[in-house]
mmCIF file of C-alpha atoms in Angstrom:
data_model
loop_
_atom_site.group_PDB
_atom_site.id
_atom_site.type_symbol
_atom_site.label_atom_id
_atom_site.label_comp_id
_atom_site.label_asym_id
_atom_site.label_seq_id
_atom_site.Cartn_x
_atom_site.Cartn_y
_atom_site.Cartn_z
ATOM 1 C CA UNK A 380 0.000 0.000 0.000
ATOM 2 C CA UNK A 381 2.804 2.395 0.890
ATOM 3 C CA UNK A 382 4.494 1.856 -2.489
ATOM 4 C CA UNK A 383 1.259 2.308 -4.418
ATOM 5 C CA UNK A 384 0.461 5.453 -2.443
ATOM 6 C CA UNK A 385 3.957 6.804 -3.102
ATOM 7 C CA UNK A 386 3.458 6.605 -6.854
ATOM 8 C CA UNK A 387 -0.026 8.125 -6.617
ATOM 9 C CA UNK A 388 1.366 10.995 -4.515
ATOM 10 C CA UNK A 389 3.959 11.815 -7.165
ATOM 11 C CA UNK A 390 7.134 10.237 -5.806
ATOM 12 C CA UNK A 391 9.740 9.441 -8.477
ATOM 13 C CA UNK A 392 10.977 6.128 -7.033
ATOM 14 C CA UNK A 393 10.959 3.762 -4.057
ATOM 15 C CA UNK A 394 14.147 2.646 -2.299
ATOM 16 C CA UNK A 395 13.992 -0.327 0.070
ATOM 17 C CA UNK A 396 15.450 0.021 3.574
ATOM 18 C CA UNK A 397 15.802 -3.653 4.508
ATOM 19 C CA UNK A 398 18.293 -6.206 3.207
ATOM 20 C CA UNK A 399 15.485 -8.733 2.660
ATOM 21 C CA UNK A 400 14.112 -6.739 -0.329
ATOM 22 C CA UNK A 401 10.594 -7.332 0.977
ATOM 23 C CA UNK A 402 7.932 -6.556 -1.611
ATOM 24 C CA UNK A 403 10.437 -5.232 -4.170
ATOM 25 C CA UNK A 404 9.635 -7.743 -6.913
ATOM 26 C CA UNK A 405 5.881 -7.229 -6.434
ATOM 27 C CA UNK A 406 6.314 -3.460 -6.301
ATOM 28 C CA UNK A 407 8.197 -3.483 -9.584
ATOM 29 C CA UNK A 408 5.343 -5.404 -11.212
ATOM 30 C CA UNK A 409 2.737 -2.961 -9.912
ATOM 31 C CA UNK A 410 4.416 0.440 -10.163
ATOM 32 C CA UNK A 411 5.618 2.478 -13.124
ATOM 33 C CA UNK A 412 8.323 4.188 -11.033
ATOM 34 C CA UNK A 413 11.575 2.372 -10.144
ATOM 35 C CA UNK A 414 11.493 0.169 -7.030
ATOM 36 C CA UNK A 415 14.994 -0.708 -5.777
ATOM 37 C CA UNK A 416 15.868 -3.343 -3.185
ATOM 38 C CA UNK A 417 18.870 -2.886 -0.900
ATOM 39 C CA UNK A 418 20.220 -6.424 -1.351
ATOM 40 C CA UNK A 419 19.842 -6.563 -5.126
ATOM 41 C CA UNK A 420 21.323 -3.087 -5.648
ATOM 42 C CA UNK A 421 24.294 -3.821 -3.396
ATOM 43 C CA UNK A 422 25.056 -7.198 -4.964
ATOM 44 C CA UNK A 423 25.097 -5.499 -8.384
ATOM 45 C CA UNK A 424 27.507 -2.871 -7.057
ATOM 46 C CA UNK A 425 29.676 -5.498 -5.359
ATOM 47 C CA UNK A 426 30.015 -7.290 -8.702
ATOM 48 C CA UNK A 427 31.398 -4.090 -10.202
ATOM 49 C CA UNK A 428 33.892 -3.546 -7.392
ATOM 50 C CA UNK A 429 35.451 -6.999 -7.102
ATOM 51 C CA UNK A 430 35.357 -10.527 -8.430
ATOM 52 C CA UNK A 431 33.759 -12.183 -5.350
ATOM 53 C CA UNK A 432 31.700 -10.798 -2.462
ATOM 54 C CA UNK A 433 30.422 -12.069 0.892
ATOM 55 C CA UNK A 434 27.516 -10.876 3.029
ATOM 56 C CA UNK A 435 27.877 -10.416 6.783
ATOM 57 C CA UNK A 436 24.598 -10.203 8.686
ATOM 58 C CA UNK A 437 23.654 -9.654 12.308
ATOM 59 C CA UNK A 438 21.977 -12.928 13.276
ATOM 60 C CA UNK A 439 22.345 -16.628 12.271
ATOM 61 C CA UNK A 440 18.606 -17.071 11.689
ATOM 62 C CA UNK A 441 18.773 -14.742 8.659
ATOM 63 C CA UNK A 442 21.599 -16.604 6.887
ATOM 64 C CA UNK A 443 19.528 -19.215 4.968
ATOM 65 C CA UNK A 444 16.982 -16.615 3.823
ATOM 66 C CA UNK A 445 19.680 -14.253 2.558
ATOM 67 C CA UNK A 446 21.620 -17.091 0.898
ATOM 68 C CA UNK A 447 18.425 -18.245 -0.842
ATOM 69 C CA UNK A 448 17.701 -14.684 -2.030
ATOM 70 C CA UNK A 449 21.256 -14.396 -3.365
ATOM 71 C CA UNK A 450 20.805 -17.583 -5.404
ATOM 72 C CA UNK A 451 17.292 -16.702 -6.663
ATOM 73 C CA UNK A 452 18.507 -13.293 -7.845
ATOM 74 C CA UNK A 453 21.324 -14.934 -9.855
ATOM 75 C CA UNK A 454 24.275 -13.608 -7.861
ATOM 76 C CA UNK A 455 25.773 -16.950 -6.773
ATOM 77 C CA UNK A 456 28.592 -16.771 -9.395
ATOM 78 C CA UNK A 457 29.694 -13.426 -7.915
ATOM 79 C CA UNK A 458 29.718 -14.583 -4.273
ATOM 80 C CA UNK A 459 32.309 -16.706 -2.492
ATOM 81 C CA UNK A 460 31.406 -20.362 -2.859
ATOM 82 C CA UNK A 461 31.950 -21.293 0.807
ATOM 83 C CA UNK A 462 29.372 -19.680 3.116
ATOM 84 C CA UNK A 463 28.585 -16.600 1.005
ATOM 85 C CA UNK A 464 26.366 -15.280 3.828
ATOM 86 C CA UNK A 465 27.670 -15.338 7.409
ATOM 87 C CA UNK A 466 26.420 -14.090 10.752
ATOM 88 C CA UNK A 467 28.234 -12.189 13.431
ATOM 89 C CA UNK A 468 28.614 -14.021 16.740
ATOM 90 C CA UNK A 469 27.518 -11.167 19.001
ATOM 91 C CA UNK A 470 24.144 -11.975 20.662
ATOM 92 C CA UNK A 471 21.314 -9.912 19.178
ATOM 93 C CA UNK A 472 20.198 -8.639 22.603
ATOM 94 C CA UNK A 473 23.689 -7.251 23.288
ATOM 95 C CA UNK A 474 23.839 -5.720 19.814
ATOM 96 C CA UNK A 475 20.465 -3.984 20.199
ATOM 97 C CA UNK A 476 21.491 -2.697 23.632
ATOM 98 C CA UNK A 477 24.735 -1.274 22.246
ATOM 99 C CA UNK A 478 22.921 0.265 19.259
ATOM 100 C CA UNK A 479 20.368 1.983 21.476
ATOM 101 C CA UNK A 480 23.064 3.359 23.767
ATOM 102 C CA UNK A 481 25.361 4.452 20.930
ATOM 103 C CA UNK A 482 28.178 2.077 21.893
ATOM 104 C CA UNK A 483 29.412 0.701 18.573
ATOM 105 C CA UNK A 484 32.914 -0.599 19.361
ATOM 106 C CA UNK A 485 31.949 -4.206 20.154
ATOM 107 C CA UNK A 486 29.642 -4.368 17.124
ATOM 108 C CA UNK A 487 32.405 -3.088 14.834
ATOM 109 C CA UNK A 488 34.966 -5.491 16.335
ATOM 110 C CA UNK A 489 32.683 -8.511 15.909
ATOM 111 C CA UNK A 490 31.685 -7.494 12.382
ATOM 112 C CA UNK A 491 35.309 -7.057 11.265
ATOM 113 C CA UNK A 492 36.270 -10.387 12.821
ATOM 114 C CA UNK A 493 33.605 -12.096 10.681
ATOM 115 C CA UNK A 494 34.730 -10.099 7.635
ATOM 116 C CA UNK A 495 38.310 -11.380 8.032
ATOM 117 C CA UNK A 496 36.999 -14.958 7.755
ATOM 118 C CA UNK A 497 35.302 -13.961 4.488
ATOM 119 C CA UNK A 498 38.558 -12.514 3.134
ATOM 120 C CA UNK A 499 40.358 -15.783 3.883
ATOM 121 C CA UNK A 500 37.727 -17.569 1.765
ATOM 122 C CA UNK A 501 38.289 -15.253 -1.189
ATOM 123 C CA UNK A 502 35.921 -12.320 -0.672
ATOM 124 C CA UNK A 503 37.104 -9.126 -2.362
ATOM 125 C CA UNK A 504 34.055 -7.065 -1.325
ATOM 126 C CA UNK A 505 32.055 -7.232 1.928
ATOM 127 C CA UNK A 506 28.358 -6.386 2.150
ATOM 128 C CA UNK A 507 27.032 -5.349 5.567
ATOM 129 C CA UNK A 508 23.762 -7.280 5.195
ATOM 130 C CA UNK A 509 21.695 -5.633 7.898
ATOM 131 C CA UNK A 510 20.084 -2.203 7.894
ATOM 132 C CA UNK A 511 20.441 -1.992 11.672
ATOM 133 C CA UNK A 512 24.237 -2.092 11.642
ATOM 134 C CA UNK A 513 25.309 -1.083 8.120
ATOM 135 C CA UNK A 514 25.133 2.727 8.675
ATOM 136 C CA UNK A 515 27.618 2.408 11.558
ATOM 137 C CA UNK A 516 30.566 1.711 9.258
ATOM 138 C CA UNK A 517 30.481 4.764 6.963
ATOM 139 C CA UNK A 518 29.673 6.958 9.996
ATOM 140 C CA UNK A 519 32.762 5.560 11.770
ATOM 141 C CA UNK A 520 34.840 5.942 8.585
ATOM 142 C CA UNK A 521 35.194 2.170 8.104
ATOM 143 C CA UNK A 522 34.814 1.783 4.349
ATOM 144 C CA UNK A 523 37.270 -1.054 3.685
ATOM 145 C CA UNK A 524 39.150 -3.910 5.325
ATOM 146 C CA UNK A 525 42.567 -4.935 4.004
ATOM 147 C CA UNK A 526 41.664 -3.390 0.652
ATOM 148 C CA UNK A 527 38.182 -4.947 0.405
ATOM 149 C CA UNK A 528 35.338 -2.368 0.186
ATOM 150 C CA UNK A 529 32.670 -2.608 2.905
ATOM 151 C CA UNK A 530 29.292 -1.669 1.429
ATOM 152 C CA UNK A 531 26.320 -0.132 3.238
ATOM 153 C CA UNK A 532 23.220 -1.461 1.397
ATOM 154 C CA UNK A 533 21.093 1.516 2.434
ATOM 155 C CA UNK A 534 23.512 3.915 0.737
ATOM 156 C CA UNK A 535 23.912 1.652 -2.311
ATOM 157 C CA UNK A 536 20.144 1.330 -2.807
ATOM 158 C CA UNK A 537 19.663 5.074 -2.473
ATOM 159 C CA UNK A 538 22.397 5.846 -5.025
ATOM 160 C CA UNK A 539 21.036 3.309 -7.530
ATOM 161 C CA UNK A 540 17.541 4.750 -6.998
ATOM 162 C CA UNK A 541 18.819 8.286 -7.631
ATOM 163 C CA UNK A 542 20.580 7.140 -10.811
ATOM 164 C CA UNK A 543 17.501 5.364 -12.187
ATOM 165 C CA UNK A 544 15.364 8.411 -11.369
ATOM 166 C CA UNK A 545 17.736 10.755 -13.229
ATOM 167 C CA UNK A 546 17.859 8.400 -16.224
ATOM 168 C CA UNK A 547 14.057 8.210 -16.289
ATOM 169 C CA UNK A 548 13.808 12.003 -16.129
ATOM 170 C CA UNK A 549 16.155 12.210 -19.111
ATOM 171 C CA UNK A 550 13.676 10.139 -21.131
ATOM 172 C CA UNK A 551 15.270 6.702 -20.804
ATOM 173 C CA UNK A 552 13.185 3.570 -20.231
ATOM 174 C CA UNK A 553 14.491 2.235 -16.900
ATOM 175 C CA UNK A 554 12.120 -0.684 -16.300
ATOM 176 C CA UNK A 555 11.588 -3.714 -18.478
ATOM 177 C CA UNK A 556 8.018 -4.630 -19.367
ATOM 178 C CA UNK A 557 8.911 -8.136 -20.527
ATOM 179 C CA UNK A 558 8.986 -11.568 -18.895
ATOM 180 C CA UNK A 559 8.979 -11.508 -15.084
ATOM 181 C CA UNK A 560 9.033 -7.704 -15.175
ATOM 182 C CA UNK A 561 5.681 -7.558 -16.968
ATOM 183 C CA UNK A 562 3.426 -4.941 -15.378
ATOM 184 C CA UNK A 563 0.050 -6.068 -14.042
ATOM 185 C CA UNK A 564 -2.827 -5.409 -16.518
ATOM 186 C CA UNK A 565 -4.746 -2.136 -15.976
ATOM 187 C CA UNK A 566 -8.021 -3.951 -15.227
ATOM 188 C CA UNK A 567 -6.368 -6.078 -12.539
ATOM 189 C CA UNK A 568 -4.620 -3.017 -11.103
ATOM 190 C CA UNK A 569 -7.917 -1.098 -10.933
ATOM 191 C CA UNK A 570 -9.612 -4.034 -9.176
ATOM 192 C CA UNK A 571 -6.736 -4.398 -6.711
ATOM 193 C CA UNK A 572 -6.628 -0.684 -5.936
ATOM 194 C CA UNK A 573 -10.362 -0.725 -5.271
ATOM 195 C CA UNK A 574 -10.028 -3.686 -2.905
ATOM 196 C CA UNK A 575 -7.171 -1.941 -1.093
ATOM 197 C CA UNK A 576 -9.364 1.189 -0.902
ATOM 198 C CA UNK A 577 -6.747 3.172 -2.836
ATOM 199 C CA UNK A 578 -8.877 3.744 -5.945
#
């Protein structure tokens, strides 16, 4: 509903703020404006910056979901083959407590420790796969580790969104209308909007 309302209210694009890319595929099928997911945008950027990337997330429970998303989106050839998605070892409760109190040192230390394991397994780019922790690193000036870029997905998604918006404003077609990107038919859209009480 929020995405549909954004387009109706005149917004130029939608940028996701969660590494799970929730609703991005559906949004792209429903909206005429660009809809960019943080994970997809960052994996594209990582592929431009190095040969192999790894994702470091905040909690073990997210690893299989993120690994599955990576495969479904076709990025497996660009990720390290051994454990392309890994979790930090810091307990989530401790992490949340430190985030809320502005104490980032232990989070940074644990994140970088996990990143070093990724580098040993061939990662040339690291993706901070969690919107809760990823902004910490650019704010603290931590943008690389031993020469490997550390990417904040929120920033990557926003930059890709800005680029697509500028290209669209210049007259370029920035969204495919073929195959899986096919836009929902107008009649179905009208019916759906009515049911959602947005029509």
